Every structure is written in structure tokens, then in C-alpha cells.
JSON list of C-alpha atoms in Angstrom, two decimals:
[
{"chain": "A", "resi": 123, "resn": "UNK", "atom": "CA", "xyz": [18.77, -84.69, 113.60]},
{"chain": "A", "resi": 124, "resn": "UNK", "atom": "CA", "xyz": [17.85, -82.51, 110.64]},
{"chain": "A", "resi": 125, "resn": "UNK", "atom": "CA", "xyz": [16.18, -79.13, 111.32]},
{"chain": "A", "resi": 126, "resn": "UNK", "atom": "CA", "xyz": [13.15, -77.74, 109.64]},
{"chain": "A", "resi": 127, "resn": "UNK", "atom": "CA", "xyz": [15.36, -75.39, 107.64]},
{"chain": "A", "resi": 128, "resn": "UNK", "atom": "CA", "xyz": [17.34, -78.37, 106.22]},
{"chain": "A", "resi": 129, "resn": "UNK", "atom": "CA", "xyz": [14.20, -79.96, 104.88]},
{"chain": "A", "resi": 130, "resn": "UNK", "atom": "CA", "xyz": [13.21, -76.91, 102.82]},
{"chain": "A", "resi": 131, "resn": "UNK", "atom": "CA", "xyz": [14.05, -76.98, 99.11]},
{"chain": "A", "resi": 132, "resn": "UNK", "atom": "CA", "xyz": [16.55, -74.52, 97.78]},
{"chain": "A", "resi": 133, "resn": "UNK", "atom": "CA", "xyz": [13.74, -72.41, 96.25]},
{"chain": "A", "resi": 134, "resn": "UNK", "atom": "CA", "xyz": [12.01, -72.23, 99.57]},
{"chain": "A", "resi": 135, "resn": "UNK", "atom": "CA", "xyz": [15.34, -71.28, 101.22]},
{"chain": "A", "resi": 136, "resn": "UNK", "atom": "CA", "xyz": [15.87, -68.58, 98.64]},
{"chain": "A", "resi": 137, "resn": "UNK", "atom": "CA", "xyz": [12.38, -67.27, 99.32]},
{"chain": "A", "resi": 138, "resn": "UNK", "atom": "CA", "xyz": [12.90, -67.14, 103.02]},
{"chain": "A", "resi": 139, "resn": "UNK", "atom": "CA", "xyz": [16.30, -65.37, 102.60]},
{"chain": "A", "resi": 140, "resn": "UNK", "atom": "CA", "xyz": [14.82, -62.84, 100.16]},
{"chain": "A", "resi": 141, "resn": "UNK", "atom": "CA", "xyz": [11.97, -62.19, 102.59]},
{"chain": "A", "resi": 142, "resn": "UNK", "atom": "CA", "xyz": [14.32, -61.51, 105.48]},
{"chain": "A", "resi": 143, "resn": "UNK", "atom": "CA", "xyz": [16.61, -59.42, 103.26]},
{"chain": "A", "resi": 144, "resn": "UNK", "atom": "CA", "xyz": [13.65, -57.23, 102.21]},
{"chain": "A", "resi": 145, "resn": "UNK", "atom": "CA", "xyz": [12.55, -56.99, 105.82]},
{"chain": "A", "resi": 146, "resn": "UNK", "atom": "CA", "xyz": [16.05, -55.87, 106.83]},
{"chain": "A", "resi": 147, "resn": "UNK", "atom": "CA", "xyz": [16.15, -53.28, 104.09]},
{"chain": "A", "resi": 148, "resn": "UNK", "atom": "CA", "xyz": [12.77, -51.88, 105.12]},
{"chain": "A", "resi": 149, "resn": "UNK", "atom": "CA", "xyz": [13.91, -51.80, 108.77]},
{"chain": "A", "resi": 150, "resn": "UNK", "atom": "CA", "xyz": [17.13, -50.00, 107.78]},
{"chain": "A", "resi": 151, "resn": "UNK", "atom": "CA", "xyz": [15.16, -47.44, 105.79]},
{"chain": "A", "resi": 152, "resn": "UNK", "atom": "CA", "xyz": [12.77, -46.89, 108.71]},
{"chain": "A", "resi": 153, "resn": "UNK", "atom": "CA", "xyz": [15.71, -46.37, 111.07]},
{"chain": "A", "resi": 154, "resn": "UNK", "atom": "CA", "xyz": [17.33, -44.01, 108.60]},
{"chain": "A", "resi": 155, "resn": "UNK", "atom": "CA", "xyz": [14.13, -42.02, 108.21]},
{"chain": "A", "resi": 156, "resn": "UNK", "atom": "CA", "xyz": [13.65, -41.79, 111.98]},
{"chain": "A", "resi": 157, "resn": "UNK", "atom": "CA", "xyz": [17.26, -40.61, 112.41]},
{"chain": "A", "resi": 158, "resn": "UNK", "atom": "CA", "xyz": [16.87, -38.01, 109.68]},
{"chain": "A", "resi": 159, "resn": "UNK", "atom": "CA", "xyz": [13.63, -36.73, 111.32]},
{"chain": "A", "resi": 160, "resn": "UNK", "atom": "CA", "xyz": [15.52, -36.54, 114.66]},
{"chain": "A", "resi": 161, "resn": "UNK", "atom": "CA", "xyz": [18.43, -34.57, 113.05]},
{"chain": "A", "resi": 162, "resn": "UNK", "atom": "CA", "xyz": [16.01, -32.20, 111.29]},
{"chain": "A", "resi": 163, "resn": "UNK", "atom": "CA", "xyz": [14.10, -31.60, 114.51]},
{"chain": "A", "resi": 164, "resn": "UNK", "atom": "CA", "xyz": [17.33, -30.83, 116.38]},
{"chain": "A", "resi": 165, "resn": "UNK", "atom": "CA", "xyz": [18.47, -28.46, 113.58]},
{"chain": "A", "resi": 166, "resn": "UNK", "atom": "CA", "xyz": [15.08, -26.76, 113.59]},
{"chain": "A", "resi": 167, "resn": "UNK", "atom": "CA", "xyz": [15.22, -26.34, 117.43]},
{"chain": "A", "resi": 168, "resn": "UNK", "atom": "CA", "xyz": [18.74, -24.87, 117.15]},
{"chain": "A", "resi": 169, "resn": "UNK", "atom": "CA", "xyz": [17.56, -22.55, 114.36]},
{"chain": "A", "resi": 170, "resn": "UNK", "atom": "CA", "xyz": [14.59, -21.39, 116.45]},
{"chain": "A", "resi": 171, "resn": "UNK", "atom": "CA", "xyz": [16.77, -20.74, 119.50]},
{"chain": "A", "resi": 172, "resn": "UNK", "atom": "CA", "xyz": [19.02, -18.55, 117.22]},
{"chain": "A", "resi": 173, "resn": "UNK", "atom": "CA", "xyz": [15.93, -16.80, 115.84]},
{"chain": "A", "resi": 174, "resn": "UNK", "atom": "CA", "xyz": [14.67, -16.04, 119.34]},
{"chain": "A", "resi": 175, "resn": "UNK", "atom": "CA", "xyz": [18.10, -14.70, 120.31]},
{"chain": "A", "resi": 176, "resn": "UNK", "atom": "CA", "xyz": [18.13, -12.55, 117.18]},
{"chain": "A", "resi": 177, "resn": "UNK", "atom": "CA", "xyz": [14.65, -11.21, 117.98]},
{"chain": "A", "resi": 178, "resn": "UNK", "atom": "CA", "xyz": [15.71, -10.47, 121.53]},
{"chain": "A", "resi": 179, "resn": "UNK", "atom": "CA", "xyz": [18.74, -8.48, 120.34]},
{"chain": "A", "resi": 180, "resn": "UNK", "atom": "CA", "xyz": [16.60, -6.61, 117.79]},
{"chain": "A", "resi": 181, "resn": "UNK", "atom": "CA", "xyz": [14.19, -5.74, 120.61]},
{"chain": "A", "resi": 182, "resn": "UNK", "atom": "CA", "xyz": [17.07, -4.29, 122.66]},
{"chain": "A", "resi": 183, "resn": "UNK", "atom": "CA", "xyz": [18.23, -2.19, 119.65]},
{"chain": "A", "resi": 184, "resn": "UNK", "atom": "CA", "xyz": [14.67, -0.87, 119.22]},
{"chain": "A", "resi": 185, "resn": "UNK", "atom": "CA", "xyz": [14.26, -0.15, 122.92]},
{"chain": "A", "resi": 186, "resn": "UNK", "atom": "CA", "xyz": [17.68, 1.66, 123.04]},
{"chain": "A", "resi": 187, "resn": "UNK", "atom": "CA", "xyz": [16.82, 3.67, 119.96]},
{"chain": "A", "resi": 188, "resn": "UNK", "atom": "CA", "xyz": [13.43, 4.69, 121.37]},
{"chain": "A", "resi": 189, "resn": "UNK", "atom": "CA", "xyz": [15.08, 5.82, 124.58]},
{"chain": "A", "resi": 190, "resn": "UNK", "atom": "CA", "xyz": [17.57, 8.01, 122.63]},
{"chain": "A", "resi": 191, "resn": "UNK", "atom": "CA", "xyz": [14.67, 9.46, 120.64]},
{"chain": "A", "resi": 192, "resn": "UNK", "atom": "CA", "xyz": [12.63, 10.12, 123.81]},
{"chain": "A", "resi": 193, "resn": "UNK", "atom": "CA", "xyz": [15.50, 11.97, 125.45]},
{"chain": "A", "resi": 194, "resn": "UNK", "atom": "CA", "xyz": [16.11, 13.99, 122.33]},
{"chain": "A", "resi": 195, "resn": "UNK", "atom": "CA", "xyz": [12.43, 14.96, 122.15]},
{"chain": "A", "resi": 196, "resn": "UNK", "atom": "CA", "xyz": [12.47, 15.97, 125.82]},
{"chain": "A", "resi": 197, "resn": "UNK", "atom": "CA", "xyz": [15.46, 18.21, 125.13]},
{"chain": "A", "resi": 198, "resn": "UNK", "atom": "CA", "xyz": [13.95, 19.75, 121.95]},
{"chain": "A", "resi": 199, "resn": "UNK", "atom": "CA", "xyz": [10.26, 20.22, 122.79]},
{"chain": "A", "resi": 200, "resn": "UNK", "atom": "CA", "xyz": [10.64, 23.15, 125.25]},
{"chain": "A", "resi": 201, "resn": "UNK", "atom": "CA", "xyz": [12.93, 24.96, 122.83]},
{"chain": "A", "resi": 202, "resn": "UNK", "atom": "CA", "xyz": [10.71, 24.33, 119.84]},
{"chain": "A", "resi": 203, "resn": "UNK", "atom": "CA", "xyz": [7.66, 25.54, 121.82]},
{"chain": "A", "resi": 204, "resn": "UNK", "atom": "CA", "xyz": [9.49, 28.69, 122.86]},
{"chain": "A", "resi": 205, "resn": "UNK", "atom": "CA", "xyz": [10.64, 29.34, 119.32]},
{"chain": "A", "resi": 206, "resn": "UNK", "atom": "CA", "xyz": [7.12, 28.92, 117.96]},
{"chain": "A", "resi": 207, "resn": "UNK", "atom": "CA", "xyz": [5.65, 31.23, 120.61]},
{"chain": "A", "resi": 208, "resn": "UNK", "atom": "CA", "xyz": [8.19, 33.99, 120.13]},
{"chain": "A", "resi": 209, "resn": "UNK", "atom": "CA", "xyz": [9.15, 33.26, 116.51]},
{"chain": "A", "resi": 210, "resn": "UNK", "atom": "CA", "xyz": [12.76, 33.45, 117.51]},
{"chain": "A", "resi": 211, "resn": "UNK", "atom": "CA", "xyz": [15.93, 31.49, 116.94]},
{"chain": "A", "resi": 212, "resn": "UNK", "atom": "CA", "xyz": [17.21, 28.83, 119.34]},
{"chain": "A", "resi": 213, "resn": "UNK", "atom": "CA", "xyz": [18.70, 30.20, 122.55]},
{"chain": "A", "resi": 214, "resn": "UNK", "atom": "CA", "xyz": [22.37, 31.07, 122.59]},
{"chain": "A", "resi": 215, "resn": "UNK", "atom": "CA", "xyz": [24.51, 28.00, 123.11]},
{"chain": "A", "resi": 216, "resn": "UNK", "atom": "CA", "xyz": [21.69, 25.54, 122.39]},
{"chain": "A", "resi": 217, "resn": "UNK", "atom": "CA", "xyz": [23.01, 22.47, 120.58]},
{"chain": "A", "resi": 218, "resn": "UNK", "atom": "CA", "xyz": [20.95, 22.24, 117.40]},
{"chain": "A", "resi": 219, "resn": "UNK", "atom": "CA", "xyz": [22.34, 18.93, 116.27]},
{"chain": "A", "resi": 220, "resn": "UNK", "atom": "CA", "xyz": [19.80, 16.19, 116.69]},
{"chain": "A", "resi": 221, "resn": "UNK", "atom": "CA", "xyz": [20.85, 12.73, 117.82]},
{"chain": "A", "resi": 222, "resn": "UNK", "atom": "CA", "xyz": [18.87, 10.16, 115.91]},
{"chain": "A", "resi": 223, "resn": "UNK", "atom": "CA", "xyz": [19.69, 6.49, 116.33]},
{"chain": "A", "resi": 224, "resn": "UNK", "atom": "CA", "xyz": [18.67, 4.12, 113.58]},
{"chain": "A", "resi": 225, "resn": "UNK", "atom": "CA", "xyz": [18.40, 0.52, 114.68]},
{"chain": "A", "resi": 226, "resn": "UNK", "atom": "CA", "xyz": [20.01, -1.95, 112.41]},
{"chain": "A", "resi": 227, "resn": "UNK", "atom": "CA", "xyz": [17.81, -4.99, 112.90]},
{"chain": "A", "resi": 228, "resn": "UNK", "atom": "CA", "xyz": [19.03, -8.38, 111.88]},
{"chain": "A", "resi": 229, "resn": "UNK", "atom": "CA", "xyz": [17.21, -11.23, 110.18]},
{"chain": "A", "resi": 230, "resn": "UNK", "atom": "CA", "xyz": [20.13, -13.53, 109.41]},
{"chain": "A", "resi": 231, "resn": "UNK", "atom": "CA", "xyz": [18.98, -16.43, 111.56]},
{"chain": "A", "resi": 232, "resn": "UNK", "atom": "CA", "xyz": [15.48, -16.17, 110.09]},
{"chain": "A", "resi": 233, "resn": "UNK", "atom": "CA", "xyz": [16.66, -16.14, 106.51]},
{"chain": "A", "resi": 234, "resn": "UNK", "atom": "CA", "xyz": [19.09, -18.95, 107.19]},
{"chain": "A", "resi": 235, "resn": "UNK", "atom": "CA", "xyz": [16.38, -21.14, 108.61]},
{"chain": "A", "resi": 236, "resn": "UNK", "atom": "CA", "xyz": [14.25, -20.43, 105.54]},
{"chain": "A", "resi": 237, "resn": "UNK", "atom": "CA", "xyz": [17.01, -21.18, 103.13]},
{"chain": "A", "resi": 238, "resn": "UNK", "atom": "CA", "xyz": [17.93, -24.40, 104.90]},
{"chain": "A", "resi": 239, "resn": "UNK", "atom": "CA", "xyz": [14.24, -25.42, 104.80]},
{"chain": "A", "resi": 240, "resn": "UNK", "atom": "CA", "xyz": [14.24, -25.95, 108.58]},
{"chain": "A", "resi": 241, "resn": "UNK", "atom": "CA", "xyz": [10.95, -24.12, 109.18]},
{"chain": "A", "resi": 242, "resn": "UNK", "atom": "CA", "xyz": [8.96, -27.08, 107.84]},
{"chain": "A", "resi": 243, "resn": "UNK", "atom": "CA", "xyz": [10.02, -28.97, 111.02]},
{"chain": "A", "resi": 244, "resn": "UNK", "atom": "CA", "xyz": [8.65, -26.23, 113.29]},
{"chain": "A", "resi": 245, "resn": "UNK", "atom": "CA", "xyz": [4.92, -26.05, 114.29]},
{"chain": "A", "resi": 246, "resn": "UNK", "atom": "CA", "xyz": [2.97, -23.69, 112.05]},
{"chain": "A", "resi": 247, "resn": "UNK", "atom": "CA", "xyz": [1.74, -21.47, 114.90]},
{"chain": "A", "resi": 248, "resn": "UNK", "atom": "CA", "xyz": [5.31, -20.84, 116.02]},
{"chain": "A", "resi": 249, "resn": "UNK", "atom": "CA", "xyz": [6.43, -19.97, 112.50]},
{"chain": "A", "resi": 250, "resn": "UNK", "atom": "CA", "xyz": [3.42, -17.68, 112.12]},
{"chain": "A", "resi": 251, "resn": "UNK", "atom": "CA", "xyz": [4.20, -15.77, 115.33]},
{"chain": "A", "resi": 252, "resn": "UNK", "atom": "CA", "xyz": [7.88, -15.31, 114.40]},
{"chain": "A", "resi": 253, "resn": "UNK", "atom": "CA", "xyz": [6.90, -14.18, 110.90]},
{"chain": "A", "resi": 254, "resn": "UNK", "atom": "CA", "xyz": [4.59, -11.54, 112.42]},
{"chain": "A", "resi": 255, "resn": "UNK", "atom": "CA", "xyz": [7.39, -10.19, 114.60]},
{"chain": "A", "resi": 256, "resn": "UNK", "atom": "CA", "xyz": [9.80, -9.92, 111.67]},
{"chain": "A", "resi": 257, "resn": "UNK", "atom": "CA", "xyz": [7.09, -8.20, 109.64]},
{"chain": "A", "resi": 258, "resn": "UNK", "atom": "CA", "xyz": [6.59, -5.68, 112.45]},
{"chain": "A", "resi": 259, "resn": "UNK", "atom": "CA", "xyz": [10.31, -5.06, 112.63]},
{"chain": "A", "resi": 260, "resn": "UNK", "atom": "CA", "xyz": [10.37, -4.41, 108.91]},
{"chain": "A", "resi": 261, "resn": "UNK", "atom": "CA", "xyz": [7.50, -1.97, 109.24]},
{"chain": "A", "resi": 262, "resn": "UNK", "atom": "CA", "xyz": [9.33, -0.26, 112.16]},
{"chain": "A", "resi": 263, "resn": "UNK", "atom": "CA", "xyz": [12.43, 0.19, 109.99]},
{"chain": "A", "resi": 264, "resn": "UNK", "atom": "CA", "xyz": [10.43, 1.55, 107.02]},
{"chain": "A", "resi": 265, "resn": "UNK", "atom": "CA", "xyz": [8.66, 4.00, 109.30]},
{"chain": "A", "resi": 266, "resn": "UNK", "atom": "CA", "xyz": [11.93, 5.06, 110.87]},
{"chain": "A", "resi": 267, "resn": "UNK", "atom": "CA", "xyz": [13.55, 5.68, 107.46]},
{"chain": "A", "resi": 268, "resn": "UNK", "atom": "CA", "xyz": [10.43, 7.45, 106.22]},
{"chain": "A", "resi": 269, "resn": "UNK", "atom": "CA", "xyz": [10.47, 9.78, 109.26]},
{"chain": "A", "resi": 270, "resn": "UNK", "atom": "CA", "xyz": [14.11, 10.64, 108.45]},
{"chain": "A", "resi": 271, "resn": "UNK", "atom": "CA", "xyz": [13.42, 11.48, 104.87]}
]
């Protein structure tokens, strides 16, 4: 018994085959696009986790540096006040060297994510918040260097 496909002319068969071939190509392209989006999202998530880790480390450096500066100020303020009141030199045996710690803040993960164009796969609000933190860190470093000059 002949099937419906057998009764089609060769032109009709060719048309059906071309249709299914085009359909298969479009399906393959859609799967490829979905997979690429998935990979980009995973890479962006990995980049953001590294950025947050970098920001956390930078925060620790700043906190440690601020503690060193606070302790140094506590040590120096009474002596400076005494010297200003009496217009004298530092007391005998007073260590006049000042311990200043400059935090070396990193932005490697942030720059890498920018260069790899991964930030376009991250929600805008999240990128905006991270950008603000890195801007504040840059300002902190500029102010620290300026205070030392």
C-alpha cells in the first residue's frame, strides 16, 4: 500500500525536505543561542562572585588601615597637644616615626569583567552599585595619597 509521501511528486518531496531542513537549522540556531546565553550568564555570575570577593578583601584592607591610623593618632595626639601647649620638643624616648599604612586596593576582577564584556549579562542595578563602590574606593585612595603629600 503506497503512503501519502510516495504519491508526492519529486518537487513536492524536495519542498518538504527543504522545509524540514530549514526548520532543523532554525532549531539548531535557537539551541545554540540559548546555550550561549546560559554560558554567558554563568560566566557573568562567576565574575560577579569574584568581584564581590575582591570588594570584601578591599574592605578588609581599608578597615585594617583605618585601625592602624586610629592607633597612631591615639599615640600622637597627647604628645602633639603637650608640645603645642608648652612649645617643646617631643618627650625623651618618644618614637617620632609615624606608622602609616596605605591600602593597595585591587580592581582586577572588575576590569577583567569589563574587558570580557560580561557586565552586559548582569542586571543594571547590580552593575551600578558595584561601580559606585569602586568609585568610592578610588576616591579613598586619592584622599589617602593626598593626605600623605
